[in-house]
Amino acid sequence: ENLGNVFSKTLAATWLKNSLVTTLSTVVVSVAVAAPAGYVLSRGRSKAVSGYSLLLFVMQSLPIITSVVPLFILFAGMGLVDNLLGLTIIYVGSTMTVATWMMAAYFDSIPISLEEASWIDGCSVFGSFTKVVLRNSLPGVLSTAIFAFLLAWNDYLVAIVFLRSNEIFTLPMGVQSFFQQNATDWPSVMALAVVMMLPPVIVFAALNKYFSVGGIGGSLAGR
């Protein structure tokens, strides 16, 4: 009954759609950028790569609250406040550093001998990355995707600063809207909390079987 009331009497369906749009966009962009960036960190051995790696670490060490106000001022001038596109851009930026480190850590576990063998067979560097490294990195890609998914799906701090209109709210903002100064609609809060909980659980349950680290064990002769 509470679930029915939430979806029939509030904008819960719209909030769910907004959360799915921003979260899935964040996952796709983050993985698409973090995979090649992580490959550079894993295979590169130059001073530029080391400096880039240090820069990522420094950026990740800064709490996001330090950048919310400057970003709000910048995005206000660009028309990206109270806008799902602006929210998605911030989510992508905040997940990129950790996502890159996660991909680099998994690429380190893949022997470079596999790539060298593909180069001998005429494969380019990009071709070996897409056909050899990425195909053997499914657990790492999924781990990165789930990290980006959870960060964007559960975010409240950034959303409360950048979103103003009810029809633009994401689910965490929707839950907050049921808390009033003198009363709280607990049935609606708990019903929407269940709705928020289901997608991450479904995603992890569906992808759990792919989290295997033994897929390349016999790919090198004599080892």
XYZ file of C-alpha atoms in Angstrom:
223
model
C 0.000 0.000 0.000
C 2.813 2.395 0.858
C 4.576 1.672 -2.447
C 1.340 2.307 -4.326
C 0.797 5.590 -2.521
C 4.341 6.738 -3.193
C 4.102 6.131 -6.943
C 0.537 7.383 -7.335
C 0.628 10.479 -5.129
C 4.214 11.694 -5.538
C 6.804 12.114 -8.292
C 8.598 8.891 -7.289
C 8.499 7.496 -10.841
C 10.115 10.676 -12.167
C 12.726 10.604 -9.400
C 13.511 6.983 -10.242
C 13.939 7.858 -13.923
C 16.208 10.798 -13.071
C 18.376 8.607 -10.844
C 18.660 5.927 -13.513
C 19.590 8.451 -16.219
C 22.288 10.170 -14.174
C 23.659 6.940 -12.704
C 23.861 4.963 -15.949
C 25.391 7.940 -17.770
C 27.988 8.234 -15.010
C 28.827 4.528 -15.233
C 29.214 4.503 -19.023
C 31.358 7.638 -19.220
C 33.474 6.748 -16.184
C 34.334 3.266 -17.418
C 34.920 4.467 -20.991
C 37.441 7.081 -19.808
C 38.954 5.217 -16.846
C 39.806 2.082 -18.847
C 42.317 3.694 -21.258
C 43.542 6.070 -18.527
C 44.145 3.109 -16.205
C 45.960 1.292 -19.001
C 48.351 4.237 -19.348
C 49.016 4.213 -15.605
C 49.587 0.460 -15.631
C 51.872 0.249 -18.645
C 53.476 3.696 -18.765
C 56.832 4.220 -17.064
C 57.639 7.868 -17.822
C 57.849 10.916 -15.556
C 54.715 12.335 -17.177
C 52.742 9.215 -16.239
C 54.112 9.294 -12.692
C 53.120 12.954 -12.378
C 49.671 12.179 -13.729
C 49.329 9.368 -11.192
C 50.319 11.697 -8.343
C 47.869 14.327 -9.574
C 45.054 11.772 -9.464
C 45.988 10.860 -5.906
C 45.998 14.511 -4.811
C 42.638 15.153 -6.470
C 41.111 12.150 -4.758
C 42.427 13.303 -1.382
C 40.438 16.547 -1.565
C 36.935 16.270 -0.025
C 34.218 17.020 -2.543
C 32.693 19.647 -0.237
C 35.657 21.933 -1.040
C 34.658 22.080 -4.701
C 30.854 22.218 -4.418
C 30.587 26.011 -4.011
C 33.053 26.901 -6.831
C 31.334 24.401 -9.095
C 27.942 25.855 -8.257
C 29.135 29.346 -9.208
C 30.703 28.043 -12.421
C 27.710 25.921 -13.408
C 25.242 28.714 -12.605
C 26.867 30.819 -15.302
C 26.616 27.918 -17.751
C 22.980 27.103 -17.034
C 23.821 23.727 -15.504
C 22.273 24.287 -12.059
C 18.983 22.450 -11.495
C 19.971 20.334 -14.480
C 20.631 16.595 -14.691
C 23.477 17.157 -17.153
C 25.354 19.302 -14.659
C 24.794 16.723 -11.926
C 26.093 13.952 -14.181
C 29.232 15.936 -15.041
C 30.045 16.299 -11.338
C 29.429 12.592 -10.709
C 31.728 11.628 -13.572
C 34.449 13.944 -12.304
C 34.189 12.670 -8.730
C 34.346 8.998 -9.757
C 37.079 9.337 -12.376
C 40.101 9.271 -10.090
C 39.172 6.146 -8.131
C 37.848 4.462 -11.271
C 41.183 5.051 -13.012
C 43.121 3.640 -10.056
C 40.849 0.580 -9.923
C 41.326 -0.141 -13.626
C 45.089 0.371 -13.391
C 45.313 -2.026 -10.445
C 43.509 -4.745 -12.368
C 45.536 -4.189 -15.543
C 48.678 -4.701 -13.448
C 47.545 -8.290 -12.845
C 47.435 -9.062 -16.587
C 50.847 -10.214 -17.906
C 52.283 -7.943 -20.561
C 53.427 -11.119 -22.326
C 49.879 -11.523 -23.621
C 50.071 -8.137 -25.317
C 53.532 -8.839 -26.697
C 52.226 -12.027 -28.248
C 49.398 -10.113 -29.929
C 51.886 -7.519 -31.214
C 53.939 -10.280 -32.811
C 50.768 -11.478 -34.536
C 50.307 -8.011 -36.049
C 47.966 -6.405 -33.525
C 48.349 -2.705 -32.773
C 48.709 -1.291 -29.258
C 45.089 -0.157 -29.293
C 44.012 -3.469 -30.770
C 45.790 -5.450 -28.062
C 44.217 -3.193 -25.427
C 40.678 -3.769 -26.685
C 41.010 -7.413 -27.786
C 43.359 -8.791 -25.124
C 43.514 -6.569 -22.045
C 39.881 -5.474 -21.837
C 38.536 -8.926 -22.639
C 40.513 -10.339 -19.720
C 39.538 -7.485 -17.394
C 35.819 -8.089 -17.001
C 35.945 -8.362 -13.177
C 37.898 -5.105 -12.973
C 35.524 -3.335 -15.356
C 32.501 -4.552 -13.412
C 34.027 -3.524 -10.078
C 34.683 -0.046 -11.444
C 31.171 0.161 -12.900
C 29.578 -0.858 -9.593
C 31.673 1.694 -7.697
C 30.543 4.469 -10.068
C 26.958 3.200 -9.886
C 26.819 3.279 -6.090
C 28.479 6.698 -5.799
C 26.034 8.338 -8.212
C 22.981 6.370 -7.053
C 23.346 7.193 -3.351
C 24.656 10.754 -3.587
C 22.804 13.376 -1.587
C 25.340 16.128 -0.861
C 25.873 17.251 -4.455
C 22.224 16.783 -5.395
C 20.901 18.981 -2.593
C 23.184 21.819 -3.692
C 22.503 21.651 -7.435
C 18.856 20.555 -7.667
C 15.918 22.824 -6.898
C 12.829 21.612 -8.789
C 10.808 18.595 -7.626
C 10.639 17.170 -11.132
C 14.462 17.175 -11.349
C 15.022 15.436 -8.002
C 16.839 12.125 -7.796
C 15.742 9.418 -5.358
C 17.885 10.568 -2.381
C 16.381 14.038 -2.756
C 12.949 12.477 -3.040
C 13.436 10.643 0.256
C 14.538 13.888 1.900
C 11.368 15.641 0.721
C 9.278 13.497 3.086
C 11.106 14.925 6.107
C 9.277 18.058 7.211
C 10.097 20.443 10.048
C 7.450 19.101 12.422
C 6.614 15.666 11.003
C 8.018 12.836 8.898
C 6.052 10.636 6.519
C 7.781 7.419 7.578
C 5.694 5.016 5.428
C 6.688 6.960 2.301
C 10.298 7.242 3.452
C 10.648 3.503 3.974
C 8.786 2.620 0.774
C 11.078 4.845 -1.298
C 14.099 3.487 0.581
C 13.135 -0.011 -0.584
C 12.886 1.285 -4.156
C 16.383 2.792 -3.804
C 17.783 -0.449 -2.451
C 16.506 -2.750 -5.207
C 18.555 -1.639 -8.272
C 22.002 -2.036 -6.595
C 20.978 -5.424 -5.215
C 19.676 -6.571 -8.604
C 22.790 -5.327 -10.411
C 25.169 -7.071 -8.014
C 23.143 -10.300 -8.021
C 23.107 -10.356 -11.827
C 26.840 -9.636 -12.209
C 28.181 -11.569 -9.228
C 28.948 -14.683 -11.310
C 31.319 -12.687 -13.514
C 33.599 -11.705 -10.625
C 36.294 -14.285 -11.288
C 40.044 -13.733 -11.191
C 41.181 -17.048 -12.682
C 40.379 -16.412 -16.308
C 43.959 -15.935 -17.554
C 45.668 -18.596 -15.481
C 46.517 -20.895 -18.415
C 47.086 -18.310 -21.099
C 50.906 -18.331 -20.838
C 52.770 -21.417 -21.981
C 55.087 -23.021 -19.450
C 53.549 -21.212 -16.442
